[in-house]
């Protein structure tokens, strides 16, 4: 089957993009391994660097191993260290595909109509999951409140905001709705790719209960559909950041009540 015909039928991507060399699904998966290892190692090094710095400044307030998972400043700092490294490696990998970075990762400004459709779709998902959470007695995960409070006490809420509202969504969208989406969709088609990338993205959030992992999967489906519909990861990054920002505001409200 002709690749150009397949993309024209299943995606709004420009046909000329299909004529250029790109990483196929297996090469995309193979490159996913060093990207994942780089993310883990760089976050670990960032965390170790923060612990060392904190120990020098606050020798009477050690960060224990049990506190690491809920220490907001540490988590925010490790992500701030990791994201530029991972995105830099991603840019080098895409360069090897001999396709412009902005084209491969769909760094295209969307139409304003797409923003409206995206906001409405997200509102529907969040409303539905909120109703189900209320009916089933789901509570905001305790570690989120602990993460927020630790950052507030340390005076590092701005770093937490930058890391979790901007850097986190940027890194995840360029990886999942950018790199993996572009590598998988020519071989698998739009909807299988949307489901696959949403599932993998959801299971990277293992710190949450299964209910919230399911909510993240639903959000991933919306982001994937919007990426396919608009051809833009700028749109999905902006909406992802908005969701994270609302979550941070909710946690702040609960912490202050």
GROMACS .gro file of C-alpha atoms in nm:
model
  257
    1UNK     CA    1   0.000   0.000   0.000
    2UNK     CA    2   0.130   0.344  -0.089
    3UNK     CA    3   0.238   0.540   0.218
    4UNK     CA    4   0.122   0.873   0.083
    5UNK     CA    5  -0.226   0.736   0.013
    6UNK     CA    6  -0.247   0.586   0.361
    7UNK     CA    7  -0.157   0.910   0.534
    8UNK     CA    8  -0.393   1.113   0.318
    9UNK     CA    9  -0.682   0.887   0.414
   10UNK     CA   10  -0.612   0.869   0.785
   11UNK     CA   11  -0.446   1.192   0.887
   12UNK     CA   12  -0.447   1.563   0.811
   13UNK     CA   13  -0.066   1.544   0.779
   14UNK     CA   14   0.062   1.707   0.460
   15UNK     CA   15   0.128   1.443   0.190
   16UNK     CA   16   0.474   1.579   0.109
   17UNK     CA   17   0.583   1.486   0.463
   18UNK     CA   18   0.516   1.121   0.379
   19UNK     CA   19   0.763   1.129   0.091
   20UNK     CA   20   1.053   1.212   0.316
   21UNK     CA   21   1.256   0.949   0.504
   22UNK     CA   22   1.142   0.893   0.863
   23UNK     CA   23   1.186   0.649   1.146
   24UNK     CA   24   0.946   0.357   1.111
   25UNK     CA   25   0.769   0.189   1.406
   26UNK     CA   26   1.058  -0.043   1.499
   27UNK     CA   27   1.319   0.230   1.479
   28UNK     CA   28   1.088   0.451   1.684
   29UNK     CA   29   1.059   0.182   1.950
   30UNK     CA   30   1.435   0.127   1.945
   31UNK     CA   31   1.501   0.497   1.995
   32UNK     CA   32   1.246   0.499   2.275
   33UNK     CA   33   1.483   0.290   2.488
   34UNK     CA   34   1.773   0.541   2.510
   35UNK     CA   35   1.520   0.824   2.549
   36UNK     CA   36   1.360   0.645   2.845
   37UNK     CA   37   1.698   0.555   2.998
   38UNK     CA   38   1.813   0.916   2.958
   39UNK     CA   39   1.499   1.040   3.130
   40UNK     CA   40   1.546   0.804   3.426
   41UNK     CA   41   1.919   0.870   3.464
   42UNK     CA   42   1.893   1.247   3.430
   43UNK     CA   43   1.607   1.265   3.680
   44UNK     CA   44   1.804   1.046   3.920
   45UNK     CA   45   2.113   1.265   3.887
   46UNK     CA   46   1.898   1.574   3.934
   47UNK     CA   47   1.746   1.426   4.248
   48UNK     CA   48   2.088   1.332   4.387
   49UNK     CA   49   2.217   1.680   4.312
   50UNK     CA   50   1.923   1.837   4.492
   51UNK     CA   51   1.966   1.610   4.796
   52UNK     CA   52   2.335   1.705   4.814
   53UNK     CA   53   2.259   2.076   4.782
   54UNK     CA   54   1.980   2.055   5.040
   55UNK     CA   55   2.206   1.871   5.284
   56UNK     CA   56   2.465   2.148   5.260
   57UNK     CA   57   2.206   2.420   5.322
   58UNK     CA   58   1.991   2.235   5.575
   59UNK     CA   59   2.200   1.972   5.755
   60UNK     CA   60   1.934   1.952   6.026
   61UNK     CA   61   1.656   1.874   5.777
   62UNK     CA   62   1.767   1.561   5.588
   63UNK     CA   63   1.559   1.424   5.302
   64UNK     CA   64   1.492   1.060   5.381
   65UNK     CA   65   1.437   0.790   5.124
   66UNK     CA   66   1.072   0.769   5.227
   67UNK     CA   67   1.027   1.142   5.159
   68UNK     CA   68   1.165   1.141   4.805
   69UNK     CA   69   0.837   1.046   4.635
   70UNK     CA   70   0.652   1.340   4.793
   71UNK     CA   71   0.924   1.603   4.812
   72UNK     CA   72   0.798   1.875   4.578
   73UNK     CA   73   1.122   2.073   4.545
   74UNK     CA   74   1.323   1.758   4.472
   75UNK     CA   75   1.075   1.631   4.212
   76UNK     CA   76   1.049   1.970   4.046
   77UNK     CA   77   1.426   2.016   4.036
   78UNK     CA   78   1.490   1.669   3.894
   79UNK     CA   79   1.237   1.732   3.617
   80UNK     CA   80   1.388   2.073   3.545
   81UNK     CA   81   1.727   1.904   3.502
   82UNK     CA   82   1.593   1.612   3.300
   83UNK     CA   83   1.359   1.779   3.052
   84UNK     CA   84   1.621   1.983   2.859
   85UNK     CA   85   1.847   1.677   2.834
   86UNK     CA   86   1.571   1.448   2.709
   87UNK     CA   87   1.441   1.706   2.463
   88UNK     CA   88   1.795   1.771   2.337
   89UNK     CA   89   1.845   1.399   2.272
   90UNK     CA   90   1.504   1.386   2.104
   91UNK     CA   91   1.607   1.667   1.870
   92UNK     CA   92   1.924   1.475   1.776
   93UNK     CA   93   1.725   1.157   1.709
   94UNK     CA   94   1.476   1.340   1.488
   95UNK     CA   95   1.761   1.501   1.299
   96UNK     CA   96   1.867   1.150   1.197
   97UNK     CA   97   1.528   1.100   1.032
   98UNK     CA   98   1.617   1.378   0.786
   99UNK     CA   99   1.291   1.561   0.849
  100UNK     CA  100   1.272   1.915   0.992
  101UNK     CA  101   1.219   1.907   1.368
  102UNK     CA  102   0.911   2.129   1.355
  103UNK     CA  103   0.752   1.905   1.093
  104UNK     CA  104   0.839   1.573   1.255
  105UNK     CA  105   0.716   1.676   1.599
  106UNK     CA  106   0.416   1.869   1.461
  107UNK     CA  107   0.526   2.203   1.605
  108UNK     CA  108   0.257   2.386   1.412
  109UNK     CA  109   0.035   2.661   1.546
  110UNK     CA  110  -0.323   2.529   1.545
  111UNK     CA  111  -0.636   2.710   1.442
  112UNK     CA  112  -0.826   2.891   1.715
  113UNK     CA  113  -1.118   2.662   1.639
  114UNK     CA  114  -0.900   2.366   1.741
  115UNK     CA  115  -0.836   2.528   2.077
  116UNK     CA  116  -1.211   2.559   2.130
  117UNK     CA  117  -1.279   2.201   2.028
  118UNK     CA  118  -0.995   2.078   2.246
  119UNK     CA  119  -1.114   2.273   2.549
  120UNK     CA  120  -1.468   2.140   2.504
  121UNK     CA  121  -1.346   1.781   2.467
  122UNK     CA  122  -1.130   1.807   2.778
  123UNK     CA  123  -1.416   1.963   2.973
  124UNK     CA  124  -1.635   1.664   2.885
  125UNK     CA  125  -1.371   1.413   2.996
  126UNK     CA  126  -1.294   1.596   3.320
  127UNK     CA  127  -1.664   1.637   3.400
  128UNK     CA  128  -1.733   1.269   3.334
  129UNK     CA  129  -1.437   1.146   3.540
  130UNK     CA  130  -1.527   1.392   3.816
  131UNK     CA  131  -1.879   1.250   3.836
  132UNK     CA  132  -1.747   0.893   3.844
  133UNK     CA  133  -1.490   0.990   4.109
  134UNK     CA  134  -1.767   1.137   4.325
  135UNK     CA  135  -1.988   0.832   4.285
  136UNK     CA  136  -1.706   0.589   4.367
  137UNK     CA  137  -1.555   0.793   4.649
  138UNK     CA  138  -1.223   0.866   4.479
  139UNK     CA  139  -1.009   1.122   4.660
  140UNK     CA  140  -0.725   1.339   4.537
  141UNK     CA  141  -0.407   1.132   4.595
  142UNK     CA  142  -0.245   1.226   4.926
  143UNK     CA  143   0.103   1.246   4.774
  144UNK     CA  144  -0.009   1.539   4.560
  145UNK     CA  145  -0.095   1.744   4.869
  146UNK     CA  146   0.233   1.644   5.033
  147UNK     CA  147   0.425   1.740   4.720
  148UNK     CA  148   0.258   2.081   4.706
  149UNK     CA  149   0.301   2.151   5.078
  150UNK     CA  150   0.669   2.059   5.078
  151UNK     CA  151   0.731   2.299   4.789
  152UNK     CA  152   0.530   2.574   4.960
  153UNK     CA  153   0.718   2.535   5.289
  154UNK     CA  154   1.052   2.542   5.106
  155UNK     CA  155   0.950   2.853   4.911
  156UNK     CA  156   0.981   2.669   4.578
  157UNK     CA  157   0.627   2.684   4.442
  158UNK     CA  158   0.745   2.873   4.130
  159UNK     CA  159   0.983   2.588   4.045
  160UNK     CA  160   0.705   2.335   4.103
  161UNK     CA  161   0.477   2.531   3.873
  162UNK     CA  162   0.734   2.561   3.594
  163UNK     CA  163   0.824   2.193   3.613
  164UNK     CA  164   0.479   2.040   3.635
  165UNK     CA  165   0.276   2.290   3.436
  166UNK     CA  166   0.526   2.361   3.158
  167UNK     CA  167   0.825   2.125   3.140
  168UNK     CA  168   0.636   1.804   3.214
  169UNK     CA  169   0.364   1.858   2.950
  170UNK     CA  170   0.620   1.979   2.695
  171UNK     CA  171   0.838   1.672   2.736
  172UNK     CA  172   0.550   1.424   2.739
  173UNK     CA  173   0.367   1.573   2.442
  174UNK     CA  174   0.675   1.594   2.222
  175UNK     CA  175   0.757   1.234   2.307
  176UNK     CA  176   0.415   1.069   2.290
  177UNK     CA  177   0.205   1.288   2.060
  178UNK     CA  178   0.511   1.401   1.867
  179UNK     CA  179   0.784   1.140   1.824
  180UNK     CA  180   0.598   0.815   1.891
  181UNK     CA  181   0.282   0.927   1.711
  182UNK     CA  182   0.478   1.022   1.400
  183UNK     CA  183   0.673   0.696   1.402
  184UNK     CA  184   0.370   0.468   1.452
  185UNK     CA  185   0.086   0.623   1.253
  186UNK     CA  186   0.211   0.538   0.900
  187UNK     CA  187   0.232   0.167   0.994
  188UNK     CA  188  -0.058   0.127   1.237
  189UNK     CA  189  -0.305   0.398   1.139
  190UNK     CA  190  -0.440   0.686   1.344
  191UNK     CA  191  -0.667   0.521   1.601
  192UNK     CA  192  -0.444   0.224   1.691
  193UNK     CA  193  -0.162   0.475   1.738
  194UNK     CA  194  -0.380   0.699   1.956
  195UNK     CA  195  -0.480   0.402   2.174
  196UNK     CA  196  -0.123   0.267   2.196
  197UNK     CA  197   0.042   0.598   2.286
  198UNK     CA  198  -0.236   0.678   2.535
  199UNK     CA  199  -0.194   0.343   2.709
  200UNK     CA  200   0.184   0.367   2.736
  201UNK     CA  201   0.158   0.728   2.856
  202UNK     CA  202  -0.100   0.632   3.119
  203UNK     CA  203   0.114   0.348   3.253
  204UNK     CA  204   0.409   0.582   3.302
  205UNK     CA  205   0.201   0.741   3.581
  206UNK     CA  206   0.222   0.440   3.812
  207UNK     CA  207   0.227   0.663   4.120
  208UNK     CA  208  -0.150   0.705   4.084
  209UNK     CA  209  -0.428   0.460   4.165
  210UNK     CA  210  -0.587   0.269   3.881
  211UNK     CA  211  -0.881   0.509   3.865
  212UNK     CA  212  -0.654   0.803   3.793
  213UNK     CA  213  -0.444   0.598   3.551
  214UNK     CA  214  -0.771   0.539   3.365
  215UNK     CA  215  -0.844   0.911   3.370
  216UNK     CA  216  -0.498   0.981   3.228
  217UNK     CA  217  -0.563   0.724   2.953
  218UNK     CA  218  -0.888   0.905   2.865
  219UNK     CA  219  -0.703   1.236   2.852
  220UNK     CA  220  -0.439   1.073   2.631
  221UNK     CA  221  -0.710   0.961   2.391
  222UNK     CA  222  -0.834   1.320   2.367
  223UNK     CA  223  -0.481   1.456   2.321
  224UNK     CA  224  -0.408   1.193   2.056
  225UNK     CA  225  -0.728   1.270   1.868
  226UNK     CA  226  -0.654   1.642   1.880
  227UNK     CA  227  -0.297   1.581   1.760
  228UNK     CA  228  -0.428   1.380   1.465
  229UNK     CA  229  -0.710   1.623   1.389
  230UNK     CA  230  -0.508   1.945   1.411
  231UNK     CA  231  -0.161   1.818   1.320
  232UNK     CA  232  -0.027   2.018   1.615
  233UNK     CA  233   0.156   1.926   1.935
  234UNK     CA  234   0.150   2.294   2.032
  235UNK     CA  235  -0.224   2.247   2.085
  236UNK     CA  236  -0.187   1.933   2.296
  237UNK     CA  237   0.098   2.081   2.499
  238UNK     CA  238  -0.107   2.391   2.579
  239UNK     CA  239  -0.411   2.187   2.682
  240UNK     CA  240  -0.196   1.941   2.879
  241UNK     CA  241  -0.040   2.236   3.064
  242UNK     CA  242  -0.388   2.371   3.135
  243UNK     CA  243  -0.496   2.037   3.286
  244UNK     CA  244  -0.185   2.023   3.505
  245UNK     CA  245  -0.237   2.385   3.606
  246UNK     CA  246  -0.596   2.316   3.712
  247UNK     CA  247  -0.479   2.014   3.909
  248UNK     CA  248  -0.221   2.229   4.088
  249UNK     CA  249  -0.484   2.492   4.170
  250UNK     CA  250  -0.714   2.219   4.305
  251UNK     CA  251  -0.438   2.080   4.526
  252UNK     CA  252  -0.355   2.430   4.648
  253UNK     CA  253  -0.721   2.489   4.737
  254UNK     CA  254  -0.741   2.160   4.926
  255UNK     CA  255  -0.415   2.235   5.108
  256UNK     CA  256  -0.547   2.573   5.218
  257UNK     CA  257  -0.883   2.445   5.337
   0.00000   0.00000   0.00000
